[in-house]
Amino acid sequence: MEGKMKAIIKHHRGYGAELQMVDIPQISPDEVLIKVNATSICGTDVHIYTWDDWAASRVQPPYVFGHEFSGEVVELGRNVDSVNVGDRVSAETHIVCGTCKQCLEGKYHICQNTQIIGVDRNGCFAEYVALPAKNLWRNSQETSDNMASVQEPMGNALQTVFASDVAAKDVAIIGCGPIGLMAVGIAKAAGARQVIAIDLNDYRLDLAEKMGATTILHAGNTDPIAEVYARTHDNGVDVACEMSGAPIAVKQALQMTTNGGDVNILSLPTQDVPVNFTDDVVFKGLKIQGITGRKIFETWQRVSGLLASGQVDLTPMMTHELPLEDFDKGFELMVQGQCGKVVLRP
């Protein structure tokens, strides 16, 4: 397909982005061209938009960013026979090599040579995006474009929660951004005895309660560690899921977890995190696991199943829908923490 399209461009090494007219991407023999129907803003996109230290060390402007979307296949590469024109799709955003040690062991989500769309190559904050056919996930007709666009981040939340057995356990979700909010709903659906949501933002704590948190704690108004122990018979939580990226929150996650418990960390702290390994990790026998991406495509199957069954309802945290042209408003809402999930419609 020839022509121009609207796209949000990370245009310089600094704060912000620009809406520009750029060429519609041309596809290779193994790729498809997708018309984007909905694309949602992720915390990683906020890192890039605000140009923090992580973004400065990773991405190379100018390019189209964004990686969460749903859309319709409009063109096929000559080698593609796994999807058809007209299919409604989303995409696994990690493009893996298939040849490294981890890929050969089936651990594609931790491929040594992963390229992430919207980070390492052009992304989906645009009217069209080109992707390898092998990365596509077919969406059911019952799933709306907006809901389909957030399956990728929901996969992150599911991978973080399901890294541990949470059934009948006390679980803390630390950081109630969009993925943390999804994790609340997933932990509840998975049968957690308690889901304790912790944040500094009253707006997002209210959303966490709507998503099924049994307890919400404002970390600025109370001692979250003392409150957690008080609500768990002085044991601490069995599983802590760290989603905030704040160094103090990572430290508190270790301290509020019971001896022998799990700490699953999805967040991307931009500063070094001081940890008392002797008292808070070794003597407690904690298991700490870093979480990246989704198991391809096992996590997608679970996410799709939870949405289709209605066991997880994301409606309360889908708070804003804006035209692509109003992306600045969406990013400022994210920066200020005055939103759940923000969807942009090209």
XYZ file of C-alpha atoms in Angstrom:
346
model
C 0.000 0.000 0.000
C 1.329 3.407 -0.970
C 0.585 6.762 0.604
C 0.912 8.755 3.796
C -0.451 8.212 7.298
C -0.730 10.043 10.581
C 1.743 8.881 13.218
C 3.016 9.993 16.604
C 6.753 10.462 16.245
C 9.291 10.550 19.055
C 11.048 13.284 17.172
C 13.941 14.266 19.422
C 15.907 13.269 22.502
C 13.775 15.173 24.981
C 10.291 15.583 26.473
C 7.269 15.130 24.225
C 6.420 13.901 20.739
C 4.885 15.184 17.487
C 2.041 14.153 15.191
C 3.436 13.940 11.657
C 2.485 12.656 8.221
C 4.832 9.811 7.272
C 4.962 7.062 4.660
C 2.747 4.024 5.181
C 5.200 1.200 5.986
C 6.069 -1.253 3.236
C 5.942 -4.916 4.216
C 8.497 -7.675 3.698
C 7.494 -11.157 2.389
C 6.936 -12.435 5.954
C 5.049 -9.392 7.238
C 1.515 -8.057 7.187
C 0.187 -4.518 7.107
C -2.411 -3.758 9.767
C -4.850 -0.864 9.916
C -4.780 0.240 13.556
C -8.247 0.606 15.080
C -7.218 1.266 18.688
C -3.890 1.775 20.421
C -3.321 2.267 24.131
C -0.651 4.144 26.090
C 1.701 2.057 28.215
C 4.019 3.045 31.041
C 6.935 2.270 28.734
C 5.556 4.850 26.285
C 5.499 7.366 29.149
C 9.191 6.636 29.818
C 9.862 7.462 26.157
C 7.573 10.509 26.061
C 9.081 12.062 29.195
C 12.603 10.990 28.143
C 13.880 9.503 31.388
C 17.268 7.853 31.811
C 15.997 4.472 30.616
C 14.591 5.941 27.397
C 17.760 7.948 26.779
C 19.818 4.775 27.040
C 17.540 2.612 24.857
C 15.654 4.355 22.048
C 16.904 6.203 18.991
C 14.632 9.011 17.686
C 13.119 9.847 15.310
C 10.696 6.933 14.992
C 7.067 5.901 15.536
C 6.550 4.606 19.064
C 3.690 2.727 20.764
C 3.240 -1.036 21.043
C -0.274 -1.904 22.286
C -2.979 -2.097 19.625
C -5.780 -3.882 17.850
C -6.539 -3.632 14.176
C -7.407 -5.291 10.886
C -5.109 -7.007 8.417
C -5.167 -5.118 5.098
C -2.172 -6.522 3.200
C -0.177 -9.775 3.231
C 3.449 -10.466 2.396
C 3.896 -13.088 -0.313
C 5.048 -15.759 2.187
C 2.167 -15.258 4.629
C -0.550 -17.895 4.841
C -1.304 -17.892 8.591
C -3.719 -14.937 8.531
C -6.108 -13.419 6.028
C -6.998 -9.929 4.909
C -9.831 -8.773 7.158
C -8.706 -10.693 10.255
C -8.982 -8.724 13.498
C -5.634 -8.954 15.277
C -3.402 -7.735 18.053
C 0.280 -8.619 18.329
C 2.933 -10.040 20.589
C 5.289 -7.065 20.707
C 8.510 -9.007 21.292
C 10.064 -10.000 17.987
C 12.441 -12.832 18.855
C 15.392 -14.359 17.035
C 14.469 -18.039 17.356
C 18.126 -19.097 17.512
C 19.536 -18.023 20.886
C 19.816 -20.412 23.856
C 16.560 -19.197 25.395
C 14.565 -19.458 22.165
C 15.886 -22.960 21.523
C 14.622 -23.899 24.991
C 11.181 -22.445 24.227
C 11.715 -19.410 26.484
C 10.940 -16.899 23.756
C 9.854 -14.204 26.232
C 13.470 -13.841 27.411
C 15.147 -14.055 23.997
C 18.632 -12.533 24.132
C 18.026 -10.634 20.880
C 14.470 -9.391 21.398
C 13.324 -6.385 19.409
C 10.279 -4.605 20.843
C 7.968 -2.738 18.507
C 7.703 0.920 19.418
C 11.021 0.687 21.266
C 13.599 -0.883 18.965
C 11.639 -0.472 15.728
C 8.650 1.510 14.473
C 5.479 0.977 16.469
C 1.726 1.391 16.340
C 0.906 4.980 17.335
C -0.171 5.410 13.731
C -2.862 4.570 11.220
C -0.920 1.514 9.999
C 1.767 -0.803 11.374
C 3.824 -3.534 9.697
C 4.634 -6.680 11.683
C 5.850 -10.250 11.168
C 2.859 -12.552 10.668
C 4.238 -14.920 13.319
C 3.646 -12.233 15.975
C -0.069 -11.834 15.354
C -2.858 -12.920 17.673
C -6.345 -13.287 16.191
C -9.011 -11.487 18.191
C -12.480 -12.871 18.682
C -15.393 -10.994 17.167
C -16.840 -10.560 20.675
C -13.849 -8.543 21.918
C -14.097 -4.805 21.273
C -11.206 -2.957 19.642
C -10.464 -1.102 22.883
C -10.363 -4.258 24.992
C -8.351 -6.114 22.343
C -5.756 -3.328 22.361
C -4.879 -3.931 26.034
C -4.301 -7.690 25.882
C -0.547 -7.164 25.625
C -0.217 -5.246 28.928
C -2.793 -7.536 30.524
C -0.381 -10.321 29.613
C 2.332 -8.567 31.621
C 0.003 -8.382 34.599
C -0.986 -12.031 34.245
C 2.637 -13.145 33.916
C 3.533 -11.234 37.093
C 0.647 -12.635 39.158
C 0.831 -16.171 37.756
C 4.566 -16.421 38.417
C 3.364 -17.556 41.859
C 0.516 -19.674 43.169
C -1.860 -17.006 44.484
C -4.952 -19.148 45.167
C -6.043 -18.670 48.794
C -2.948 -16.499 49.383
C -2.467 -12.927 50.605
C -1.239 -10.829 47.674
C 0.041 -7.243 47.537
C -0.085 -5.256 44.299
C 2.323 -2.355 44.716
C 1.700 0.396 42.178
C -1.780 0.879 40.721
C -0.997 2.114 37.254
C -2.892 0.372 34.440
C -0.939 -2.896 34.668
C -1.182 -2.909 38.453
C -4.938 -2.431 38.149
C -5.136 -5.379 35.773
C -3.068 -7.430 38.228
C -5.615 -6.673 40.953
C -8.413 -8.129 38.829
C -6.332 -11.141 37.803
C -5.263 -11.961 41.382
C -8.871 -11.736 42.503
C -10.018 -13.993 39.653
C -7.257 -16.474 40.513
C -8.690 -16.912 44.007
C -6.407 -14.771 46.166
C -7.631 -14.582 49.761
C -6.697 -10.910 50.034
C -5.619 -8.456 47.348
C -3.958 -5.464 49.002
C -3.449 -2.554 46.570
C -0.833 0.051 47.496
C -0.201 3.409 45.834
C 0.238 7.123 46.514
C -2.611 8.144 44.198
C -6.185 8.304 45.526
C -7.656 8.257 42.002
C -5.934 5.006 41.133
C -6.607 3.455 44.538
C -10.300 4.066 43.889
C -9.934 2.241 40.560
C -8.112 -0.611 42.343
C -11.083 -1.031 44.658
C -13.402 -1.160 41.663
C -11.141 -3.806 40.115
C -11.584 -6.026 43.168
C -8.950 -5.042 45.750
C -10.039 -6.137 49.210
C -7.856 -3.470 50.847
C -6.418 -0.212 49.512
C -3.482 1.489 51.244
C -2.239 5.017 50.581
C 1.515 4.657 51.151
C 1.865 8.362 51.926
C -0.778 8.409 54.643
C 0.086 5.178 56.453
C 2.973 2.775 56.996
C 2.242 0.154 54.328
C 4.482 -2.453 55.939
C 2.816 -2.147 59.341
C -0.640 -2.168 57.731
C 0.159 -5.279 55.695
C 1.376 -7.155 58.762
C -1.677 -6.036 60.739
C -3.964 -7.439 58.037
C -2.103 -10.760 57.684
C -1.907 -11.880 61.337
C 1.671 -10.520 61.517
C 2.826 -12.880 58.785
C 3.180 -10.563 55.779
C 1.861 -11.277 52.301
C 2.610 -14.534 50.522
C 3.172 -12.776 47.184
C 4.160 -9.183 46.440
C 3.878 -7.889 42.862
C 5.957 -4.746 42.410
C 4.583 -2.526 39.626
C 5.619 0.988 40.666
C 9.347 1.214 39.960
C 9.928 3.403 43.017
C 13.078 2.274 44.858
C 11.396 2.653 48.266
C 8.466 0.526 47.054
C 10.784 -2.266 45.903
C 12.413 -2.243 49.339
C 9.006 -2.275 51.038
C 7.882 -5.189 48.858
C 10.717 -7.284 50.279
C 9.960 -6.195 53.833
C 6.205 -6.873 53.707
C 6.564 -10.392 52.269
C 6.412 -13.363 54.604
C 9.384 -15.679 55.136
C 9.607 -17.984 52.136
C 7.319 -15.775 50.078
C 7.576 -14.527 46.505
C 8.408 -11.059 45.201
C 7.640 -10.658 41.487
C 9.017 -7.485 39.933
C 7.654 -6.135 36.643
C 8.539 -2.463 37.198
C 11.514 -0.646 35.691
C 13.237 1.363 38.431
C 15.276 4.163 36.873
C 17.566 4.401 39.912
C 19.605 1.901 41.880
C 17.573 0.165 44.585
C 19.273 -0.159 48.001
C 18.452 -3.574 49.491
C 19.400 -5.154 52.807
C 19.991 -8.589 51.293
C 21.000 -10.153 54.606
C 17.831 -9.371 56.554
C 15.240 -8.786 53.826
C 16.143 -11.548 51.368
C 18.571 -14.211 52.618
C 17.361 -14.716 56.180
C 13.737 -14.557 54.971
C 14.315 -17.109 52.214
C 12.521 -14.969 49.639
C 12.191 -15.892 45.981
C 12.614 -12.812 43.773
C 11.663 -13.052 40.125
C 12.015 -10.452 37.397
C 9.142 -10.479 34.917
C 9.481 -9.434 31.300
C 6.997 -9.804 28.499
C 4.600 -12.692 28.118
C 5.032 -16.414 27.469
C 4.470 -16.700 23.730
C 1.618 -17.556 23.214
C 0.596 -19.309 26.419
C -0.033 -16.019 28.223
C -2.148 -14.721 25.331
C -4.368 -17.788 25.552
C -4.939 -17.199 29.252
C -5.619 -13.488 28.794
C -8.093 -14.187 26.012
C -9.788 -16.800 28.174
C -10.130 -14.511 31.185
C -11.643 -11.742 29.062
C -14.001 -14.069 27.174
C -15.224 -15.732 30.377
C -15.857 -12.403 32.108
C -13.768 -13.468 35.102
C -11.751 -10.269 34.688
C -13.694 -7.142 33.751
C -11.393 -4.319 32.672
C -14.209 -1.807 32.230
C -13.531 0.147 35.463
C -9.929 0.914 34.496
C -10.605 1.807 30.833
C -11.101 5.449 31.683
C -10.266 7.528 28.591
C -10.667 7.269 24.814
C -9.139 10.038 22.686
C -8.463 10.668 19.002
C -4.847 10.113 17.962
C -4.460 13.868 17.518
C -5.070 14.413 21.255
C -2.184 12.170 22.305
C -0.565 14.942 24.389
C -3.636 15.038 26.627
C -3.453 11.275 27.062
C 0.206 11.373 28.017
C -0.299 14.199 30.478
C -3.113 12.222 32.138
C -0.697 9.308 32.472
C 2.086 11.508 33.858
C -0.306 13.049 36.391
C -1.789 9.668 37.327
C -5.326 10.876 36.611
C -6.422 7.967 34.459
C -6.578 4.231 34.184
C -5.977 3.041 30.632
C -5.926 5.642 27.861
C -6.923 4.424 24.388
C -6.089 6.443 21.264
C -8.209 5.997 18.139
C -6.508 6.793 14.789
